[in-house]
Short mmCIF file of C-alpha atoms and ligand atoms in Angstrom, two decimals:
data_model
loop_
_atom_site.label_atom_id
_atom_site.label_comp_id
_atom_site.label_asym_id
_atom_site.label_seq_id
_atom_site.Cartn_x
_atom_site.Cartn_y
_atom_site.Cartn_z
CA UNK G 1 41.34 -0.57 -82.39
CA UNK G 2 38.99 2.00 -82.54
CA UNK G 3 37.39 4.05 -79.80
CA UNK G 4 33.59 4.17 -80.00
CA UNK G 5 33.09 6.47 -77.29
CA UNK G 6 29.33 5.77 -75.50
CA UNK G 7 30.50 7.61 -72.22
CA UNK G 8 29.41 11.49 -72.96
CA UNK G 9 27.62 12.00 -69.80
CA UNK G 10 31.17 11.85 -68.24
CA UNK G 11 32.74 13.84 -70.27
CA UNK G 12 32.90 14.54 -73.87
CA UNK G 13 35.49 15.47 -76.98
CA UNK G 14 36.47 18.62 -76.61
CA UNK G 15 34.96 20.21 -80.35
CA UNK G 16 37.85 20.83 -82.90
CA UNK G 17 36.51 24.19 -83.17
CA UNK G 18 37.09 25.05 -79.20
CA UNK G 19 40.42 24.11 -79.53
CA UNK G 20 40.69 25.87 -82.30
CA UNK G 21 39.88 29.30 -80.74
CA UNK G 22 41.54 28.26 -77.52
CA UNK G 23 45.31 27.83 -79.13
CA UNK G 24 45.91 31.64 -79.78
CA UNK G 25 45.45 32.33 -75.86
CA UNK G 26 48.05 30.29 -75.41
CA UNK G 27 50.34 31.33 -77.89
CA UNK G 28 49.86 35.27 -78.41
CA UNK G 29 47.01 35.80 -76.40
CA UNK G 30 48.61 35.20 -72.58
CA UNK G 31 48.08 38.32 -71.00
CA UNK G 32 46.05 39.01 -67.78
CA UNK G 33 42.81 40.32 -68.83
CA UNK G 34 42.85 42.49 -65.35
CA UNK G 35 45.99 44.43 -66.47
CA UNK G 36 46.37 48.11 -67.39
CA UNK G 37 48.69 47.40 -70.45
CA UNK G 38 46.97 47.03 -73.54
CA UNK G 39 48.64 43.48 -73.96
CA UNK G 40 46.72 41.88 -71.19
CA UNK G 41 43.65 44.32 -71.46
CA UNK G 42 42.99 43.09 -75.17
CA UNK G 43 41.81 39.56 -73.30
CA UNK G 44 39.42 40.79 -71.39
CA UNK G 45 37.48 41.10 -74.55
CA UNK G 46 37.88 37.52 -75.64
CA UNK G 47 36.82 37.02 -72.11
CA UNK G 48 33.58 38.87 -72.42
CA UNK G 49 32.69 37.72 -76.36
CA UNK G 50 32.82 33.74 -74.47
CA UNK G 51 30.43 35.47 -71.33
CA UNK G 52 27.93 36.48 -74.20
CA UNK G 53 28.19 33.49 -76.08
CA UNK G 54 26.91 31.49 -72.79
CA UNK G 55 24.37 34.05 -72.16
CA UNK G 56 23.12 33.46 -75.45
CA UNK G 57 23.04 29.89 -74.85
CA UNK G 58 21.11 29.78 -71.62
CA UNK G 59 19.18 32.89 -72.34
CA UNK G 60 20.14 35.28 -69.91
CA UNK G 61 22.21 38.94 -69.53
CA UNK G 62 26.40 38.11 -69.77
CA UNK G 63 26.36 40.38 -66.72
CA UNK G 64 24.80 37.36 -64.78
CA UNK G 65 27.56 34.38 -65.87
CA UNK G 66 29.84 33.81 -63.55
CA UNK G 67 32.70 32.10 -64.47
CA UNK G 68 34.09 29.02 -61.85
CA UNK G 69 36.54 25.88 -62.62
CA UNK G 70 34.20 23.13 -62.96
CA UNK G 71 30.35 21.88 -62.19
CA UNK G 72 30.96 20.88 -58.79
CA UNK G 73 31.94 24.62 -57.54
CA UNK G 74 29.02 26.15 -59.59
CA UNK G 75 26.80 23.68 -57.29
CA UNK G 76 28.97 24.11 -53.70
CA UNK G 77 28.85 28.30 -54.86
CA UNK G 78 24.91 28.41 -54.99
CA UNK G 79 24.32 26.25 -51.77
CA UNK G 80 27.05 28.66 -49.71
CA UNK G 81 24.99 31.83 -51.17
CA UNK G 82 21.72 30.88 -50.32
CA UNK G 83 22.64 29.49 -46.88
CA UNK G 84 24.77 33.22 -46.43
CA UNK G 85 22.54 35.18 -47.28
CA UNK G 86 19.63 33.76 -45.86
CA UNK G 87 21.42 32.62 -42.40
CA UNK G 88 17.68 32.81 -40.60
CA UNK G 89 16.50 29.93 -42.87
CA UNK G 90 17.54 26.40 -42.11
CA UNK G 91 16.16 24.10 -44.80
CA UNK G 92 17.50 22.29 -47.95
CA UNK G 93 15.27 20.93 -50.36
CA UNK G 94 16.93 18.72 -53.02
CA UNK G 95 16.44 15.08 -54.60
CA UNK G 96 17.84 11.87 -53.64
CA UNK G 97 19.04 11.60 -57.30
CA UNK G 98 21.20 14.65 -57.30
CA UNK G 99 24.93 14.34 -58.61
CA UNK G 100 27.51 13.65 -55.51
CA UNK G 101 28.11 17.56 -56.01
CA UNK G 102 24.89 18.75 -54.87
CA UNK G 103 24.37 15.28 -52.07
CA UNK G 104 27.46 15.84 -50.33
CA UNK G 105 27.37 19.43 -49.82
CA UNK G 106 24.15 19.52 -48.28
CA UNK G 107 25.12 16.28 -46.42
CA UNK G 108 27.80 18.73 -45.40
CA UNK G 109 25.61 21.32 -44.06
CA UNK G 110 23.23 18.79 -42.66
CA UNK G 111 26.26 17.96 -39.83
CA UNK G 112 26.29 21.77 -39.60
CA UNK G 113 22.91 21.70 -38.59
CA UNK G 114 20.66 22.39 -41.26
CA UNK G 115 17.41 20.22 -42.18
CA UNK G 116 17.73 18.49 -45.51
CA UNK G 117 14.57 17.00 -47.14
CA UNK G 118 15.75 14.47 -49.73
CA UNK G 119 13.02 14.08 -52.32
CA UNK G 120 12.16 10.64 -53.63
CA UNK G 121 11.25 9.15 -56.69
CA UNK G 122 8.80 6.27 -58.27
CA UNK G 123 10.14 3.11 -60.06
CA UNK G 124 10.70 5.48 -63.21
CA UNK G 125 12.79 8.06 -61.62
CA UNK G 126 10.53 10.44 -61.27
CA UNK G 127 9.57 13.08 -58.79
CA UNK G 128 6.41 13.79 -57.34
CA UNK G 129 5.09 17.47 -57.26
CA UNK G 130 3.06 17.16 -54.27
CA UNK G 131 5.81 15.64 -52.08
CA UNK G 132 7.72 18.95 -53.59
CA UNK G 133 4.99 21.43 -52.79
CA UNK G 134 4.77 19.88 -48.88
CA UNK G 135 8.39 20.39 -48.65
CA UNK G 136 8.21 24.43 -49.41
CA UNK G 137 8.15 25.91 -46.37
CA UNK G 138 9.05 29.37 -45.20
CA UNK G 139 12.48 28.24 -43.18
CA UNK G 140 13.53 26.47 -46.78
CA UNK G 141 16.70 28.49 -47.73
CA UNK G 142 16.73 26.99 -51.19
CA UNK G 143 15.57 24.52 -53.08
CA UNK G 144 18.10 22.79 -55.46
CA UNK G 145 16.56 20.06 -58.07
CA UNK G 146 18.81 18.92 -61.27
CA UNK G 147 17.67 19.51 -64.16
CA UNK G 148 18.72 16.24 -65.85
CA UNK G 149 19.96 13.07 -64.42
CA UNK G 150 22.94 12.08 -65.66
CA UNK G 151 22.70 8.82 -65.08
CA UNK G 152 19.19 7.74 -66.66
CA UNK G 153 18.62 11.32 -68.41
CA UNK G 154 15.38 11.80 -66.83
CA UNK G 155 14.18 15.39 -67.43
CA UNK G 156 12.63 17.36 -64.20
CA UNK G 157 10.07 19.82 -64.64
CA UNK G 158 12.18 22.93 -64.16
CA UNK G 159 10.04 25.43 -65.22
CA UNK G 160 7.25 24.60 -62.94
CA UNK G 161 9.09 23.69 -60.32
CA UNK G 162 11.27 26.97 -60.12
CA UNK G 163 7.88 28.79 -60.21
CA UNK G 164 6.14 26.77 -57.40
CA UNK G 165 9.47 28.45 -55.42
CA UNK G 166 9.10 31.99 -56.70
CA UNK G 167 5.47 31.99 -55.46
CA UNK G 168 6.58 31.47 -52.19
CA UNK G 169 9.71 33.85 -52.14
CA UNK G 170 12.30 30.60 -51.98
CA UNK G 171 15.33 30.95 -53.72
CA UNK G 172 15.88 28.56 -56.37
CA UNK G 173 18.42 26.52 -57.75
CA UNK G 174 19.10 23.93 -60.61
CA UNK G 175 22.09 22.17 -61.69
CA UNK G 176 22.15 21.91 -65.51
CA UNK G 177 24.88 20.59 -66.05
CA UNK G 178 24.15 17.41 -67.98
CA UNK G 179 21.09 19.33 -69.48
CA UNK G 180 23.06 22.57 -70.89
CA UNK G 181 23.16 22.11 -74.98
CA UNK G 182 21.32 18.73 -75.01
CA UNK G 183 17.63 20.73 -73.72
CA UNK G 184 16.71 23.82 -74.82
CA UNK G 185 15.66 26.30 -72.44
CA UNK G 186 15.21 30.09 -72.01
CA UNK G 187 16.50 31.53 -68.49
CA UNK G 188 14.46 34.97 -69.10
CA UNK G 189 11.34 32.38 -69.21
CA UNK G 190 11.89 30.74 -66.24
CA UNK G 191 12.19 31.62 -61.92
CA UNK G 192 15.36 29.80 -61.68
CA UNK G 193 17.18 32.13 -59.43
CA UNK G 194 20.39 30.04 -59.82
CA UNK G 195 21.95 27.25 -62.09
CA UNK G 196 25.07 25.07 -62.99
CA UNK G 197 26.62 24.29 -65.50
CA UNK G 198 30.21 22.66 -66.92
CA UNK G 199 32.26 22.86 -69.74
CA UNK G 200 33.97 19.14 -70.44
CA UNK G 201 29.77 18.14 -70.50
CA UNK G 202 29.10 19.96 -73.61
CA UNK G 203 32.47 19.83 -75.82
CA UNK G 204 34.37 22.19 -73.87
CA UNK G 205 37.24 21.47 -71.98
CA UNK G 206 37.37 19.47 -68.19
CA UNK G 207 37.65 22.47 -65.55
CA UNK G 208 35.23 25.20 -66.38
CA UNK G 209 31.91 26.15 -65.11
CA UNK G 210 29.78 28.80 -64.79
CA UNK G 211 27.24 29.67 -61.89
CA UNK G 212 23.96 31.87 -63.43
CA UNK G 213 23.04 33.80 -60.86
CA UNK G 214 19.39 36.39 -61.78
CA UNK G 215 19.96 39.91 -61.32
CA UNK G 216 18.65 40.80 -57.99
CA UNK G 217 19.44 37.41 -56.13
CA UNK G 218 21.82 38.33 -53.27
CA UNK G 219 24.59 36.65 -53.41
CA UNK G 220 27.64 35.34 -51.14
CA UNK G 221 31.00 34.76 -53.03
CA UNK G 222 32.32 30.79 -52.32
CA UNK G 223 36.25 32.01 -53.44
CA UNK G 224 37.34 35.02 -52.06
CA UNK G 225 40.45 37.26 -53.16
CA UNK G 226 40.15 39.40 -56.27
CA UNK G 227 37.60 41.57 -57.93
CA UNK G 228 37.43 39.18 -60.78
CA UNK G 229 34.05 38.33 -61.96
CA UNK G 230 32.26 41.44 -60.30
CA UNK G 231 33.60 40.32 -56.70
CA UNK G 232 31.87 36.89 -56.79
CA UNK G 233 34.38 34.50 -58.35
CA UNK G 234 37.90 35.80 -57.35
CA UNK G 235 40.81 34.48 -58.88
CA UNK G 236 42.41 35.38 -62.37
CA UNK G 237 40.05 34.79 -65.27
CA UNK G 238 40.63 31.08 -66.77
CA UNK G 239 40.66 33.15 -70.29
CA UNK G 240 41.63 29.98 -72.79
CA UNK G 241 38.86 27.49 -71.46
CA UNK G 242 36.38 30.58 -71.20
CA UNK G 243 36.83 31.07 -74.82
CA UNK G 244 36.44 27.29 -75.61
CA UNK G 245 33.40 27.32 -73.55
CA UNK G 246 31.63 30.42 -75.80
CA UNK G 247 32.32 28.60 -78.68
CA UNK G 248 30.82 25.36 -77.73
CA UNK G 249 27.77 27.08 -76.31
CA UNK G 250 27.51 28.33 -80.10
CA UNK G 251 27.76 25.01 -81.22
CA UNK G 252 25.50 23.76 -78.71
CA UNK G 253 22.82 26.11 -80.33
CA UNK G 254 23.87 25.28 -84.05
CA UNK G 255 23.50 21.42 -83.15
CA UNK G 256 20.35 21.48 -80.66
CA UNK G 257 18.11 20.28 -83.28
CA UNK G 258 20.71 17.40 -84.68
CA UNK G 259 20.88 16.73 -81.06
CA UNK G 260 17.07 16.03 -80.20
CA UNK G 261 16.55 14.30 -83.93
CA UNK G 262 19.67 12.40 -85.03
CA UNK G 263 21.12 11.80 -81.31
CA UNK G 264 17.85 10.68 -80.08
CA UNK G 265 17.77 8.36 -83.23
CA UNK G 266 21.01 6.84 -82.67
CA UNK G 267 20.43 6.59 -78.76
CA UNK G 268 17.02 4.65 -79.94
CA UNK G 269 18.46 2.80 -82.43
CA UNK G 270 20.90 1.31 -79.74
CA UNK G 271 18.20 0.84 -77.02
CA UNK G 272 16.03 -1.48 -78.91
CA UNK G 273 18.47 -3.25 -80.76
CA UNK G 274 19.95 -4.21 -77.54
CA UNK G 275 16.59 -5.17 -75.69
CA UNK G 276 14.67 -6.56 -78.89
CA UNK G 277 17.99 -8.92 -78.72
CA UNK G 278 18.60 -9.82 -75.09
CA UNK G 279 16.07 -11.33 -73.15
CA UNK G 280 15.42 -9.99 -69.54
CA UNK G 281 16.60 -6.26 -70.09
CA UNK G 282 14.70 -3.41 -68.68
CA UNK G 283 15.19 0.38 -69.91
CA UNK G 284 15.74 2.69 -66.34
CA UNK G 285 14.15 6.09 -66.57
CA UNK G 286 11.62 7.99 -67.65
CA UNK G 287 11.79 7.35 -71.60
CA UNK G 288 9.21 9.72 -72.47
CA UNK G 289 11.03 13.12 -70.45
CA UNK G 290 15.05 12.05 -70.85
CA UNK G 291 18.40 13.89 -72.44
CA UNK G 292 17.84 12.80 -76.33
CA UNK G 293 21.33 10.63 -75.99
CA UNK G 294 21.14 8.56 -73.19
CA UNK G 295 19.94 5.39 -72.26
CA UNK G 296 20.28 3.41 -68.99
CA UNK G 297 20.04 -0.60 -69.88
CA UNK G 298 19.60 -2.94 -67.34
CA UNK G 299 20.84 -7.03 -67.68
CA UNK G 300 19.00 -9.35 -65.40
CA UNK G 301 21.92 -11.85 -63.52
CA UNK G 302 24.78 -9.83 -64.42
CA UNK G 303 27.05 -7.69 -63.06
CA UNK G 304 27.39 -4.32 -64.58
CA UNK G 305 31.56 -3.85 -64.08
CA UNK G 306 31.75 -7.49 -66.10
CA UNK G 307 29.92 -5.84 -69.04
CA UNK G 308 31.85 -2.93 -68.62
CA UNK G 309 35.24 -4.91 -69.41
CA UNK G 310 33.68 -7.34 -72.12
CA UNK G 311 32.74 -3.71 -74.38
CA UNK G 312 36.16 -2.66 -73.54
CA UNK G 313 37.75 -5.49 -75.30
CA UNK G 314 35.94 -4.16 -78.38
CA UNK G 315 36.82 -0.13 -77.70
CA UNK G 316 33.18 0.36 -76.61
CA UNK G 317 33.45 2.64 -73.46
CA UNK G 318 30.11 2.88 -71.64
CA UNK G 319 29.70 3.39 -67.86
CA UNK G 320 27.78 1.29 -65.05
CA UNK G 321 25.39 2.07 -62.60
CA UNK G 322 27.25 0.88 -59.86
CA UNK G 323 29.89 2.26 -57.64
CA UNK G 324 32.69 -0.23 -56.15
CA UNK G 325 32.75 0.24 -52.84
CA UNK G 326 34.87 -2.25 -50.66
CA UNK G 327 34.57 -4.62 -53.12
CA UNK G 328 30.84 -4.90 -53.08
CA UNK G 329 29.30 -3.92 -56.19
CA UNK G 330 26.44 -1.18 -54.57
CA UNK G 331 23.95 0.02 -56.82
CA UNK G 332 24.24 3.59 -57.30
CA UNK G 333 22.51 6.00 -55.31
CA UNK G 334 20.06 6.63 -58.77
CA UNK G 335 19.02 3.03 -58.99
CA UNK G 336 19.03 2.57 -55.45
CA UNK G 337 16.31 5.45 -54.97
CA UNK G 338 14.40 4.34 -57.96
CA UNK G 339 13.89 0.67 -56.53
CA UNK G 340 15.38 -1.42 -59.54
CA UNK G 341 14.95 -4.39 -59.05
CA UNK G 342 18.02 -6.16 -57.21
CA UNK G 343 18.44 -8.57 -59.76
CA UNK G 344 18.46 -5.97 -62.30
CA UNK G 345 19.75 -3.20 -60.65
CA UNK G 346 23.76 -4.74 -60.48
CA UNK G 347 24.03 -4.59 -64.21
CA UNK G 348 22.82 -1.60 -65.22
CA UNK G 349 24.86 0.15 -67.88
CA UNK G 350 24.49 3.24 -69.20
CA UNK G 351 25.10 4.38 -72.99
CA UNK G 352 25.49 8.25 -73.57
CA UNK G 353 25.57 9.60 -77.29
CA UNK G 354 26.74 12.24 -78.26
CA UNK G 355 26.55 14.93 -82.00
CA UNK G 356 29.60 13.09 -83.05
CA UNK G 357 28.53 9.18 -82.64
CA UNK G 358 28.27 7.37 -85.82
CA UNK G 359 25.03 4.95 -86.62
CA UNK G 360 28.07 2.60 -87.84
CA UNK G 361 29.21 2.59 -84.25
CA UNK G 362 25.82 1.83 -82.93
CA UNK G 363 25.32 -0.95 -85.37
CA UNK G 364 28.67 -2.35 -84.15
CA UNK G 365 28.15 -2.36 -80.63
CA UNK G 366 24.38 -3.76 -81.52
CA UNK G 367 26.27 -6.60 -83.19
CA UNK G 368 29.09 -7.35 -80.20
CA UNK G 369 26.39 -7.01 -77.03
CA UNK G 370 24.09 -9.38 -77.13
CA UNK G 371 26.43 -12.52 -77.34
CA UNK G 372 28.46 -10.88 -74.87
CA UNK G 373 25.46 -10.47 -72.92
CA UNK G 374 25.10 -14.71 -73.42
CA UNK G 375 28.36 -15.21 -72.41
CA UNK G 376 28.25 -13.49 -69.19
CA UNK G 377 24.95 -15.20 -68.47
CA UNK G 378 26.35 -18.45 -69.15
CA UNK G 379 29.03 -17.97 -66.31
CA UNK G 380 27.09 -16.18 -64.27
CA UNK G 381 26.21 -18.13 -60.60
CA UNK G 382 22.93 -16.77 -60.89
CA UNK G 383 20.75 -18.71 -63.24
CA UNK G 384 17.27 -17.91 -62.35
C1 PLP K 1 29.52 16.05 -64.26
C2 PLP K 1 28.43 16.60 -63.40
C3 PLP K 1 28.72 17.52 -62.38
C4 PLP K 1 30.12 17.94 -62.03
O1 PLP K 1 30.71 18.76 -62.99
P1 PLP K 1 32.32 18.94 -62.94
O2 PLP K 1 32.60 20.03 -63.90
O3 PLP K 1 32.90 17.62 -63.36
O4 PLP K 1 32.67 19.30 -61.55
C5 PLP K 1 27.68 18.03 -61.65
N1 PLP K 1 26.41 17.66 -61.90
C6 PLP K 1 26.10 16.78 -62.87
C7 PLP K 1 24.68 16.42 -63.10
C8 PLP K 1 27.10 16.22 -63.65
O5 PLP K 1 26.79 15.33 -64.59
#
């Protein structure tokens, strides 16, 4: 059977072309790029042609990428530095949407006695500027808003939010994670002071990240050891996987417009052939500012992990909203702060498309779902 693979904000194929220009630093290409020997040495230059290919992408100077193992240090990295550096200040400002990487480090720092304002969101996911601007206060050490949900794909103003911060001298922070490659943006544009982002999310391989950090932002290194990465990331350079990740920002930049035309087709495509042929569906998010490929459908009466194992059966792999904890299905902390509707909120599944999805594949899974959506109905206990 084949895969049809509707699960890209969780990770995505790594692009033949990364592994491409991976293999040979593996093969020939082992050295230590911190050597003195010419053997070694000549990797440092692979290392910095994959620094400049992600400043490229994101718009800023290679001399600001730092390279880290994955997302979730990038985010843990920019909390630590702000808090260091600032250690007078002793206020978070983030969302209640945030990825667990951003939540549960400042949750972490909240027992360690920092204040932590949480900023909510309307029935659409979105946040609210004023609630934002109240929150800005001169003991904030940093303010830390995502710049796409992975979960709906709701879009955050960014660029006016990082520059609400800048006029008042806060340090700020945005993990980009699900937004690198999928929305285009220009760093040297922008007052983000700090941002996140992760290979595996944009073609690359699973355990790479990089940490932007703007020229003049003091900073506080997370891993300590070595003088690797200007004495803010120690530890030897990750040389293969920094590679891949320079050539799949260059993709990223070739495919951005296929990305916010075809993608967003095929992502739209799916959505309303699903909900013009289901009854009682509801689309969560903000559909006018979301990622181009992803789409968060909820099923009235059903449970999410059930629809999850019916698209397996036809190689459809899609993700739910829902977390299960202790054998209670829990909404997810998304849905949960965006007030779905309980009877809605337990099946929410979410689609994420990706450059290499197929409109064959769409049309298939718009064929399988919506008796599969009957079936589950028809067992379900809950008939109202
Ligand atoms: C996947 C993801 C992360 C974590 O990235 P890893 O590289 O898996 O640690 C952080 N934030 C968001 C929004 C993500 O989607």
């Amino acid at each position: 059977m084949k895969t049809i693979y509707f699960d890209n904000n969780a990770t995505t194929m790594v692009a033949p072309e990364v592994t491409e220009a991976m293999m040979p630093m593996f093969t020939t290409h082992w050295g230590n790029p911190g050597s003195m020997h010419s053997f070694g040495g000549q990797v440092a230059k692979y290392v910095q042609t994959g620094r400049e290919q992600v400043a490229e992408m994101l718009g800023c100077k290679p001399s600001e990428v730092i390279f880290t193992s994955c997302g979730t240090e990038s985010d843990n990295t920019a909390i630590w530095s702000a808090l260091q550096t600032q250690p007078d200040k002793k206020h978070i400002i983030t969302t209640a949407v945030e990825h667990p990487a951003i939540l549960q480090t400042v949750a972490f720092w909240e027992t360690r006695g920092y204040r932590v304002t949480r900023l909510g969101v309307d029935g659409k996911g979105r946040l609210d500027m004023d609630e934002y601007a109240d929150a800005l206060t001169p003991d904030t050490a940093i303010a830390s808003i995502m710049f796409a949900n992975n979960e709906v794909g709701n879009i955050y103003p960014i660029a006016k939010m990082s520059e609400m911060a800048r006029e008042r001298g806060i340090l700020f922070h945005t993990d980009a994670v699900q937004a690198a490659g999928k929305v285009q943006f220009d760093l040297s544009k922008m007052c983000v002071d700090m941002l996140s982002i992760s290979g595996h999310k944009l073609h690359a391989p699973k355990g790479i990240g990089v940490l932007y950090v703007r020229k003049g932002v003091r900073f506080r290194p997370f891993v300590r050891g070595g003088h690797q990465e200007g004495g803010r990331r120690a530890g030897t350079e990750n040389a293969p996987y920094i590679v891949g990740l320079g050539v799949a920002c260059e993709l990223a930049r070739k495919h951005f417009n296929d990305e916010v035309t075809r993608v967003a087709a095929l992502r739209d495509r799916l959505e309303k052939g699903i909900t013009s042929a289901v009854p009682d569906t509801l689309v969560n998010g903000d559909t006018e500012h979301r990622l181009p490929g992803t789409t968060n459908i909820a099923f009235r009466n059903i449970e999410g992990e059930a629809v999850l194992l019916m698209l397996n059966e036809f190689g459809i792999c899609a993700s739910s909203g829902s977390a299960c904890t202790s054998g209670s299905l829990e909404p997810s902390h998304v849905l949960h702060a965006m007030d779905v509707p309980f009877k809605y909120a337990h099946s929410s599944t979410r689609f994420s498309l990706c450059r290499y999805n197929t409109q064959e594949e769409v049309d298939f899974a718009i064929e399988k779902i919506p008796p599969l959506i009957k079936t589950l109905r028809d067992l379900s206990p809950f008939k109202d």
